[in-house]
PDB file of N, CA and C in Angstrom:
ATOM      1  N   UNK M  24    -118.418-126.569  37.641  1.00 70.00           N
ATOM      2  CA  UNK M  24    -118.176-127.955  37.300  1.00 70.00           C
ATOM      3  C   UNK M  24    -118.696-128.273  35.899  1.00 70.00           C
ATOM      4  N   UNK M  25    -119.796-127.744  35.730  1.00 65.00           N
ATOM      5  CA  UNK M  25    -120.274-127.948  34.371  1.00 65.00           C
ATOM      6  C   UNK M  25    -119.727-127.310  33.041  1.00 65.00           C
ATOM      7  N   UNK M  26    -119.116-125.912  33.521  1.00 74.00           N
ATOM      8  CA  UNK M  26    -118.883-125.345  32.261  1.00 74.00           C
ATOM      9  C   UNK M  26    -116.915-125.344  32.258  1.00 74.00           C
ATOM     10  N   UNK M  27    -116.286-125.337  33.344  1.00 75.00           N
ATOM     11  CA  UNK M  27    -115.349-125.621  33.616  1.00 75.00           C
ATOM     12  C   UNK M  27    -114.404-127.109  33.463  1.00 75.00           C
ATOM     13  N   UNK M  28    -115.161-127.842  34.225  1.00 75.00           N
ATOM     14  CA  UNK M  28    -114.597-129.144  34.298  1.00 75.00           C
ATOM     15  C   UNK M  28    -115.411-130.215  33.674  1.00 75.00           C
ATOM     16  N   UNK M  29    -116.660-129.361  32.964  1.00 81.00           N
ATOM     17  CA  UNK M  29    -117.300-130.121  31.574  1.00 81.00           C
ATOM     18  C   UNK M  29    -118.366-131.463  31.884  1.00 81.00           C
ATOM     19  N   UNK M  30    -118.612-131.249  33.435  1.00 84.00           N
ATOM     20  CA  UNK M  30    -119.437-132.847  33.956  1.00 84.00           C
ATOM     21  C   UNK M  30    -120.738-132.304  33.363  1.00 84.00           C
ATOM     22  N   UNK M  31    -120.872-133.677  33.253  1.00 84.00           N
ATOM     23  CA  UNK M  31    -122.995-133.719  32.911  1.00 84.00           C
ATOM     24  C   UNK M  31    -123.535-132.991  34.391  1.00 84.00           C
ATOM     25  N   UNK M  32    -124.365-133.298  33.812  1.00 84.00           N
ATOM     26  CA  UNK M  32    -125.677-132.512  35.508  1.00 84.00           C
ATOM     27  C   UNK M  32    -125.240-133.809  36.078  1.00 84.00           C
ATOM     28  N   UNK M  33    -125.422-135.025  35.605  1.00 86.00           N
ATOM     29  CA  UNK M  33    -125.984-136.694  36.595  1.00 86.00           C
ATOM     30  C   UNK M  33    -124.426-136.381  37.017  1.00 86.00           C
ATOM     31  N   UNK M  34    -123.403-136.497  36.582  1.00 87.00           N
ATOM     32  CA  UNK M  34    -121.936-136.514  37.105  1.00 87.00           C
ATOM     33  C   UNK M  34    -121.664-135.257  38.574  1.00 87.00           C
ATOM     34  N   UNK M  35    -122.591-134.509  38.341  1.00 87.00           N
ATOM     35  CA  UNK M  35    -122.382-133.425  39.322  1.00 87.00           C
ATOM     36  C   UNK M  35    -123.219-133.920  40.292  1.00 87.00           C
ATOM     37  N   UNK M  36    -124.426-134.341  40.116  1.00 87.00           N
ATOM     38  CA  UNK M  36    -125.489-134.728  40.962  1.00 87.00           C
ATOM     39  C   UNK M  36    -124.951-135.743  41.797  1.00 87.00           C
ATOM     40  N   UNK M  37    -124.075-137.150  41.241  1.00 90.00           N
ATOM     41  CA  UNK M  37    -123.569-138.355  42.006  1.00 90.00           C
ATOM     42  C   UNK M  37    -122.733-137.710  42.844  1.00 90.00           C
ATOM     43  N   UNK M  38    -121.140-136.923  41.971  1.00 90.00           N
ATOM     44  CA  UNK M  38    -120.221-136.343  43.267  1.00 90.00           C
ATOM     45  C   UNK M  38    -120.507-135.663  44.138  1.00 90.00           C
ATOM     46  N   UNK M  39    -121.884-134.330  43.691  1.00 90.00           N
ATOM     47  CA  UNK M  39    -122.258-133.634  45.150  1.00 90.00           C
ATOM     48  C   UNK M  39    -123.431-134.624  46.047  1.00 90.00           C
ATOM     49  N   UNK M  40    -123.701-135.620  45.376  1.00 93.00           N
ATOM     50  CA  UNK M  40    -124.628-136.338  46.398  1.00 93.00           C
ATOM     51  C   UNK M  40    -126.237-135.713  46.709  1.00 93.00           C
ATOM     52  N   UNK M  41    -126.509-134.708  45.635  1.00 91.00           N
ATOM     53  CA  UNK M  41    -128.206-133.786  45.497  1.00 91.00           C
ATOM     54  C   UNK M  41    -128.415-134.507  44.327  1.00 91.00           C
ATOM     55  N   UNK M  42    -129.884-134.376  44.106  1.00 92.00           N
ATOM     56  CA  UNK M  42    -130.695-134.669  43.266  1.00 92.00           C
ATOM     57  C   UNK M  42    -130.356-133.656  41.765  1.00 92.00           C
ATOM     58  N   UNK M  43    -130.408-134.508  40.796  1.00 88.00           N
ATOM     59  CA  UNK M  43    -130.515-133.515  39.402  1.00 88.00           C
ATOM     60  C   UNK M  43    -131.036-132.666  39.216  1.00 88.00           C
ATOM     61  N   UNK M  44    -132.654-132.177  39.878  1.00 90.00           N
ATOM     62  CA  UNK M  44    -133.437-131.351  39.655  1.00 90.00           C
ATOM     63  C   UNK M  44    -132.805-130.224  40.717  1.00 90.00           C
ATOM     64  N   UNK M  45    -132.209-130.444  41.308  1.00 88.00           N
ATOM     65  CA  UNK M  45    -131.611-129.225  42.495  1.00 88.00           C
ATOM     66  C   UNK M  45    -130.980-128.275  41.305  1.00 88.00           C
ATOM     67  N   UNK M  46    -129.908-129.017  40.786  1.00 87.00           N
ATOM     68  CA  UNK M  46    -128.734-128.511  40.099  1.00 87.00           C
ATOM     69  C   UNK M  46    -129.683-127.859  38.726  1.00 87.00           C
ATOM     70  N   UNK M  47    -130.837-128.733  38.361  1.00 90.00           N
ATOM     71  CA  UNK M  47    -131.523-128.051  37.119  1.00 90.00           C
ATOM     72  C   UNK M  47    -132.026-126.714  37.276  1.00 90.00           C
ATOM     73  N   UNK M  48    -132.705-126.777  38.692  1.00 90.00           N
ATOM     74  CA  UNK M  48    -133.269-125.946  39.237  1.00 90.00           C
ATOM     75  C   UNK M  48    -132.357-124.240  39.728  1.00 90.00           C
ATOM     76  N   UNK M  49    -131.331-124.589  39.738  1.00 87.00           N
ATOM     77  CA  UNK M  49    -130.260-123.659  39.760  1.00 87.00           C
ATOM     78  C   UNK M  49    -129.629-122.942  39.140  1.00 87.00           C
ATOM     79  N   UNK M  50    -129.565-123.680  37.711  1.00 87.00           N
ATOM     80  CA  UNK M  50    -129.824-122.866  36.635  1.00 87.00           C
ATOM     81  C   UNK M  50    -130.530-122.067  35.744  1.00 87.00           C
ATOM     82  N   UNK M  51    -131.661-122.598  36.136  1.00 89.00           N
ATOM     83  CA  UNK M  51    -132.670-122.118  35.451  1.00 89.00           C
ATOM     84  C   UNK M  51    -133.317-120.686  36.199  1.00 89.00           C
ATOM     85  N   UNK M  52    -132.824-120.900  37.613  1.00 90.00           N
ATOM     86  CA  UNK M  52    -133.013-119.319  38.607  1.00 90.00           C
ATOM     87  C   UNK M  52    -131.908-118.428  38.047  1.00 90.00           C
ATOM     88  N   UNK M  53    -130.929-118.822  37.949  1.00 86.00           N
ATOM     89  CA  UNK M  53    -129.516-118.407  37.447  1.00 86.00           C
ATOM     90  C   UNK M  53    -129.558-117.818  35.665  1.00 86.00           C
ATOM     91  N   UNK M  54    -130.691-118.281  35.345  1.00 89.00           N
ATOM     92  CA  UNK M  54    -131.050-117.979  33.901  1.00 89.00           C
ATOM     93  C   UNK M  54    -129.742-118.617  33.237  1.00 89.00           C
ATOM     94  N   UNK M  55    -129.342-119.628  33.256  1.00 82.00           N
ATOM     95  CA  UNK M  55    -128.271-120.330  32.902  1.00 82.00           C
ATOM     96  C   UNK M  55    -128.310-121.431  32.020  1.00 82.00           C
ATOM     97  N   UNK M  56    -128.488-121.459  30.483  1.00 84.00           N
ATOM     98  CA  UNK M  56    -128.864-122.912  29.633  1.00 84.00           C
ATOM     99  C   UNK M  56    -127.625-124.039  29.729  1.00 84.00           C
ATOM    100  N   UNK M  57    -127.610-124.619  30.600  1.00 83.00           N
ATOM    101  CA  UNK M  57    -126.898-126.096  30.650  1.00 83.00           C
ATOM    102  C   UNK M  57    -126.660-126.351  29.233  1.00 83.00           C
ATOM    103  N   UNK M  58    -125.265-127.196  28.991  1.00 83.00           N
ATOM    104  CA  UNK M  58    -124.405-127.346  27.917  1.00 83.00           C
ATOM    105  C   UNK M  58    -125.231-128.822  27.235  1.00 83.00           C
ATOM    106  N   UNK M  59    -125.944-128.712  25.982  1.00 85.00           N
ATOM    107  CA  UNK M  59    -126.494-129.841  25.750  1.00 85.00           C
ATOM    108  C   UNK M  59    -125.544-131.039  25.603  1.00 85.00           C
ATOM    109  N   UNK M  60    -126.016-132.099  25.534  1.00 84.00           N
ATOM    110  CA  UNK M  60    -124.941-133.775  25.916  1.00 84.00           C
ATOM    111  C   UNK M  60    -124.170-133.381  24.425  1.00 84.00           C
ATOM    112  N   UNK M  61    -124.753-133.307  23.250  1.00 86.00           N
ATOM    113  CA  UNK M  61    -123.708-132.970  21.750  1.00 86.00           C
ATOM    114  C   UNK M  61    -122.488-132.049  21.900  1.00 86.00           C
ATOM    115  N   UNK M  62    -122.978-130.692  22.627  1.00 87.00           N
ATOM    116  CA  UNK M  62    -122.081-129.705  22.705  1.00 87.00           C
ATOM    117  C   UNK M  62    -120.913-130.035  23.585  1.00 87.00           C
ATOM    118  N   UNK M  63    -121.578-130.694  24.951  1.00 86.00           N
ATOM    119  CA  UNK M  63    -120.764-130.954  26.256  1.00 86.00           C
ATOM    120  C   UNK M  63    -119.095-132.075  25.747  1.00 86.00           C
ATOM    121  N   UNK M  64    -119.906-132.954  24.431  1.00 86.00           N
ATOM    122  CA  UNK M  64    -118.778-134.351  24.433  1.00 86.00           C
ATOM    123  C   UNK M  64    -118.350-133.605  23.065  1.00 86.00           C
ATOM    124  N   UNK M  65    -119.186-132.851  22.651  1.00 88.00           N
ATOM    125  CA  UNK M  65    -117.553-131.699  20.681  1.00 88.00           C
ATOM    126  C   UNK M  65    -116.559-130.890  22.400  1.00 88.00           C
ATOM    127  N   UNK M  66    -117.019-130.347  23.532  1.00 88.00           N
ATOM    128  CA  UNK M  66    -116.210-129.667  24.050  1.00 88.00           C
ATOM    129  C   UNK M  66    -114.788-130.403  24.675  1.00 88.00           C
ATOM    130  N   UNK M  67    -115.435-131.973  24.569  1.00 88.00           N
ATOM    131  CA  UNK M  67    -114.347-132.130  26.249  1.00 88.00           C
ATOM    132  C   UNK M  67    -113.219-133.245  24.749  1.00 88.00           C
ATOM    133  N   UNK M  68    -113.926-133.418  23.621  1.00 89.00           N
ATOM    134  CA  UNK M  68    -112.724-133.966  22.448  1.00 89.00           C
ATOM    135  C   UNK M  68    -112.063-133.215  21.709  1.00 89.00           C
ATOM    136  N   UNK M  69    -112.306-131.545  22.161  1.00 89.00           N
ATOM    137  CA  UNK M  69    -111.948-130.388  21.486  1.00 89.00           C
ATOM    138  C   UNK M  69    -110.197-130.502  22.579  1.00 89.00           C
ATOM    139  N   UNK M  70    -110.578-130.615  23.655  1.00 89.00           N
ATOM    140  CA  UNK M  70    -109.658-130.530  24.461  1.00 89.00           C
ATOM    141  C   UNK M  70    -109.171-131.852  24.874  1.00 89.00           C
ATOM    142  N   UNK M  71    -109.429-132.729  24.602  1.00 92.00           N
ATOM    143  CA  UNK M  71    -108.557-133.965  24.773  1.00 92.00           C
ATOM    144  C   UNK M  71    -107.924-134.161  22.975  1.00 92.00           C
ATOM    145  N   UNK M  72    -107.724-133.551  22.344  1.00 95.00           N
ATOM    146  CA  UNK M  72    -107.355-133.697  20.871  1.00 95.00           C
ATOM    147  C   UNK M  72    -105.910-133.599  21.194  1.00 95.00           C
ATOM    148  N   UNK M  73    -105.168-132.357  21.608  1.00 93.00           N
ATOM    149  CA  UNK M  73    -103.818-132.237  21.817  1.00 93.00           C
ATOM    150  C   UNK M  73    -103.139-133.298  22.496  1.00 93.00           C
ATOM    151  N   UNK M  74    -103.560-134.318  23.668  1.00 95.00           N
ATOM    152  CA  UNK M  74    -103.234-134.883  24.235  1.00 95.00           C
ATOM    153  C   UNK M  74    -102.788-136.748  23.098  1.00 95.00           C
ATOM    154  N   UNK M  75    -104.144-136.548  22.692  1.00 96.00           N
ATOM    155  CA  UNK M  75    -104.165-138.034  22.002  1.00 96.00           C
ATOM    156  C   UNK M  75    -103.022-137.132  20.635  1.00 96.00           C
ATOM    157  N   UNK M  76    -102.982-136.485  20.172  1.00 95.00           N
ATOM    158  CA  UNK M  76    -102.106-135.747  18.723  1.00 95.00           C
ATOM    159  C   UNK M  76    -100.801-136.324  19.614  1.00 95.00           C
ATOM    160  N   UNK M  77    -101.031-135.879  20.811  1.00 95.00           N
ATOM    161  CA  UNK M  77     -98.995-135.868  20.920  1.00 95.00           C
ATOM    162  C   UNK M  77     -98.596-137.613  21.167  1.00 95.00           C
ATOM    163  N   UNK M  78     -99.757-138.412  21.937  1.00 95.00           N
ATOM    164  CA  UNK M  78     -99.484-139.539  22.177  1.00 95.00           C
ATOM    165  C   UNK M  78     -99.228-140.389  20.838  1.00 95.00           C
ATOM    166  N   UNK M  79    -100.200-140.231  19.626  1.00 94.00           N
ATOM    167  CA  UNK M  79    -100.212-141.144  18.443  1.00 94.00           C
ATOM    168  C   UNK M  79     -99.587-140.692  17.755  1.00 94.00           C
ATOM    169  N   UNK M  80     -99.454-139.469  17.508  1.00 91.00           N
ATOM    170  CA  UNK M  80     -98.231-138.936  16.128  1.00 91.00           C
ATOM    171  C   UNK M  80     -96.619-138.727  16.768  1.00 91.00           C
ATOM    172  N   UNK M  81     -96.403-138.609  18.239  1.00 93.00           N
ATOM    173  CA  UNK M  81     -95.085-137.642  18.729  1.00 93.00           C
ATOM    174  C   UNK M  81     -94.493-138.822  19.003  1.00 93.00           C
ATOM    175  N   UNK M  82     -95.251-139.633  20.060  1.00 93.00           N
ATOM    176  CA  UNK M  82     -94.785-140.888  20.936  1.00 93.00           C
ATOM    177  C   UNK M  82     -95.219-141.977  20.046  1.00 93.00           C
ATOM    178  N   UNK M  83     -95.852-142.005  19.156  1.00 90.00           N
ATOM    179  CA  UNK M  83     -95.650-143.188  18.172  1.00 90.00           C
ATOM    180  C   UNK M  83     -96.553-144.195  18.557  1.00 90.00           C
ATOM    181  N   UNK M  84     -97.524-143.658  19.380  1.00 92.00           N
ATOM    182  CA  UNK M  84     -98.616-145.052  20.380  1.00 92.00           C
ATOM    183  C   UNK M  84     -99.525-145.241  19.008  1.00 92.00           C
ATOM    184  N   UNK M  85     -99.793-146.753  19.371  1.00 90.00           N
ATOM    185  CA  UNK M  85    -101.236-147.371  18.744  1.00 90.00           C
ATOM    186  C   UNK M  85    -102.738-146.671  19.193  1.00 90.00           C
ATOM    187  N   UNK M  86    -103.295-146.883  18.608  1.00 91.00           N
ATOM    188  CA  UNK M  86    -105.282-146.583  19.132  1.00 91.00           C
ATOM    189  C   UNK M  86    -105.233-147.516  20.453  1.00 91.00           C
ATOM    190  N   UNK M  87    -104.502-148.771  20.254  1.00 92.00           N
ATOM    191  CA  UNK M  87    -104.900-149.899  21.489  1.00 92.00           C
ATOM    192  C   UNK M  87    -103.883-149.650  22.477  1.00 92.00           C
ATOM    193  N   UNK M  88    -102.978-149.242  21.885  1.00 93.00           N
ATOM    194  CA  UNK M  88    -101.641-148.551  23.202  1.00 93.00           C
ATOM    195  C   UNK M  88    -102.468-147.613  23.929  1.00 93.00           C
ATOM    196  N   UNK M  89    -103.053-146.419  22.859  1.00 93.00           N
ATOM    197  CA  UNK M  89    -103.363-145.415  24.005  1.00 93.00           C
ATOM    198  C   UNK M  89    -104.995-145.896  24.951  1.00 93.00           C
ATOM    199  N   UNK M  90    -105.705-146.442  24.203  1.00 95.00           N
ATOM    200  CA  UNK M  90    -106.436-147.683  25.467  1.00 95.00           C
ATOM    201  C   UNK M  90    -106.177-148.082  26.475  1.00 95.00           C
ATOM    202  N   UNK M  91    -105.470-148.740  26.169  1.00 95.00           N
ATOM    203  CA  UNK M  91    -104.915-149.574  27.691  1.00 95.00           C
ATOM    204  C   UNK M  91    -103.796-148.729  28.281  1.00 95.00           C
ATOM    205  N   UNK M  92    -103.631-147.641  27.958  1.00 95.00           N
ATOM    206  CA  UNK M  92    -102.580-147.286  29.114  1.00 95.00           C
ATOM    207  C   UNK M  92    -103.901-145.806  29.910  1.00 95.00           C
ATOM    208  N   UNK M  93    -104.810-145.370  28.562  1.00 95.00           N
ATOM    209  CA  UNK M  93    -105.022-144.029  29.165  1.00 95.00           C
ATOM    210  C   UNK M  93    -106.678-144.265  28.957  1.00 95.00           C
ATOM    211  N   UNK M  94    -106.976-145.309  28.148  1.00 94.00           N
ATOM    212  CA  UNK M  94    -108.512-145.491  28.199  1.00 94.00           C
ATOM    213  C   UNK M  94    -109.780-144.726  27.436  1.00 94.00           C
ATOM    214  N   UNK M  95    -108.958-144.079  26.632  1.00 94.00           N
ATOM    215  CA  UNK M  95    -109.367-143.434  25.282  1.00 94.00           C
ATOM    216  C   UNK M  95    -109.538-144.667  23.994  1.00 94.00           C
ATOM    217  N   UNK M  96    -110.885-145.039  24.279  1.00 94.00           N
ATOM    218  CA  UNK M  96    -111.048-146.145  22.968  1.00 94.00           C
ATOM    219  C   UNK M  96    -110.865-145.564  21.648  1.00 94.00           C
ATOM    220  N   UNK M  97    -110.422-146.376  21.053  1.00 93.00           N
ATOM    221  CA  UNK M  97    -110.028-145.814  19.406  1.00 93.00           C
ATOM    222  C   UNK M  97    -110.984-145.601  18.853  1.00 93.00           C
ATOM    223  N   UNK M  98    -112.326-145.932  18.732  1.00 94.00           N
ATOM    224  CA  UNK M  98    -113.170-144.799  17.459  1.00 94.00           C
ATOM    225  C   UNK M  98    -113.292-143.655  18.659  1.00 94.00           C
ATOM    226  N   UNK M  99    -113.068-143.532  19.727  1.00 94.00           N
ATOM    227  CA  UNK M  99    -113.517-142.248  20.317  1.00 94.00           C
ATOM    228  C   UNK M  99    -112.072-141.361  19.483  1.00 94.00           C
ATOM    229  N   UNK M 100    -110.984-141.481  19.829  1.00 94.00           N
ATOM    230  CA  UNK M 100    -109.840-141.411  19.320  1.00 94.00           C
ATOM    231  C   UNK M 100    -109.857-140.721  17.516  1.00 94.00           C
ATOM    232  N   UNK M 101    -110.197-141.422  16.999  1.00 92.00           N
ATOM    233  CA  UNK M 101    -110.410-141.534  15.720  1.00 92.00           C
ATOM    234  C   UNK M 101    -111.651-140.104  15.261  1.00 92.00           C
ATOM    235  N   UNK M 102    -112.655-140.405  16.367  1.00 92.00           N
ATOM    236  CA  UNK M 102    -113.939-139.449  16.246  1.00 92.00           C
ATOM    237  C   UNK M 102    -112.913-137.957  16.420  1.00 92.00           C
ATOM    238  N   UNK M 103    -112.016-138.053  17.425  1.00 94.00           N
ATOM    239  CA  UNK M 103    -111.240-136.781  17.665  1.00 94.00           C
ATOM    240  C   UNK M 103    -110.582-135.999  16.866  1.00 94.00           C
ATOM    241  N   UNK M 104    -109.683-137.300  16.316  1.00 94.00           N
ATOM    242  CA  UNK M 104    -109.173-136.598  14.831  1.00 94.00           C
ATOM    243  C   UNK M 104    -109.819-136.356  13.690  1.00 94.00           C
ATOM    244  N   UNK M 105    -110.658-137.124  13.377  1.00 93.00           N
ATOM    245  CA  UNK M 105    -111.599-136.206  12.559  1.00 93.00           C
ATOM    246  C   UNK M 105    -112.108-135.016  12.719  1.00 93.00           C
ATOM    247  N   UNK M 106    -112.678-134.492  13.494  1.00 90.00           N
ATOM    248  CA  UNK M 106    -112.668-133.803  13.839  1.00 90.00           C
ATOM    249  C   UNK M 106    -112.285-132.420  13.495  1.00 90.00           C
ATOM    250  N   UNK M 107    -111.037-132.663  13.657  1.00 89.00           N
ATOM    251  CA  UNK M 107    -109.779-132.127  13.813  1.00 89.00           C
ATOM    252  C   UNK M 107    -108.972-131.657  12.573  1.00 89.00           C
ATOM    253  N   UNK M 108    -109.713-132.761  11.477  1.00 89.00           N
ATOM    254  CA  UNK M 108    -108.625-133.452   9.682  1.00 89.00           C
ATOM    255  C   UNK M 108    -107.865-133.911   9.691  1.00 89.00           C
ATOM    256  N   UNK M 109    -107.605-134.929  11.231  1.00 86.00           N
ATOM    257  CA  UNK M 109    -106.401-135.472  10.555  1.00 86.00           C
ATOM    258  C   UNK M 109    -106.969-136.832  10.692  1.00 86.00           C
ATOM    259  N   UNK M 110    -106.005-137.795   9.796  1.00 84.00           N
ATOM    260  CA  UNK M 110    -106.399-138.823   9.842  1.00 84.00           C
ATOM    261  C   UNK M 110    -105.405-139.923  10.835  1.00 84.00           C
ATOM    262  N   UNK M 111    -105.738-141.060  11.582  1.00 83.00           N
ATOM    263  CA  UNK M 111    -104.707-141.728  12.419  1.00 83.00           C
ATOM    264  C   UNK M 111    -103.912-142.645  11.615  1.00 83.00           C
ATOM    265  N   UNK M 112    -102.432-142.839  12.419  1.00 77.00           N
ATOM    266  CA  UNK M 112    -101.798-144.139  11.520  1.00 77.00           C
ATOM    267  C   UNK M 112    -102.228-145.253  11.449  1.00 77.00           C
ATOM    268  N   UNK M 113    -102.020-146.033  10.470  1.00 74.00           N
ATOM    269  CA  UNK M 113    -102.627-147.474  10.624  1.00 74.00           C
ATOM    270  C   UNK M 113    -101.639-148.259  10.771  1.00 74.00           C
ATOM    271  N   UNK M 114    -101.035-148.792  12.477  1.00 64.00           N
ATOM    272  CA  UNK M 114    -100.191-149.171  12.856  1.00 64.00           C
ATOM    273  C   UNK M 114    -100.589-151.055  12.042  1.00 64.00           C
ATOM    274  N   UNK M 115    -100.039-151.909  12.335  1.00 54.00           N
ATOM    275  CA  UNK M 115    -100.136-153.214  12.278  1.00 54.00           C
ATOM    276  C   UNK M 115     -99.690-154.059  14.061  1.00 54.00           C
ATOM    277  N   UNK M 116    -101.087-154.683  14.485  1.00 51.00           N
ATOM    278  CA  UNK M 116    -100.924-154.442  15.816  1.00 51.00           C
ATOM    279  C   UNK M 116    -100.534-156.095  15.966  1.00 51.00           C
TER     280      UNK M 116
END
């Protein structure tokens, strides 16, 4: 879940319903260094980049289009493409 589907420890801890220190504790037997919070959120905008690229440049969506339909706020959006080098359109909303 963590290195796969990219959840924090607390996100794993709420859905499996155990304590954080279980899951800390599991790794650390496992000799396993948990993905720090910087690395975890460059990983999961590394992979949401293609998605927002095809919505704002292919399909022609706004920062506030793709908000309200998919809930990707625009400086997160924006943080992505940078990222990335590209820069977003500056629609007139």
């Amino acid at each position: 879940m963590h290195f796969k589907q990219l959840k924090t420890v607390r996100e794993i801890s709420d859905e499996l319903n155990i304590p954080d220190w279980i899951i800390l504790d599991l790794f650390k037997s496992q000799k396993v260094d948990k993905l720090s919070f910087p690395e975890l959120t460059k990983r999961k905008r590394a992979i949401h980049f293609e998605k927002l690229y095809d919505l704002h440049f292919n399909k022609g969506m706004s920062l506030k289009k793709i908000y309200r339909d998919y809930g990707f706020s625009p400086p997160y959006i924006r943080k992505v493409f940078e990222e990335h080098g590209v820069e977003h359109k500056h629609f007139i909303n």
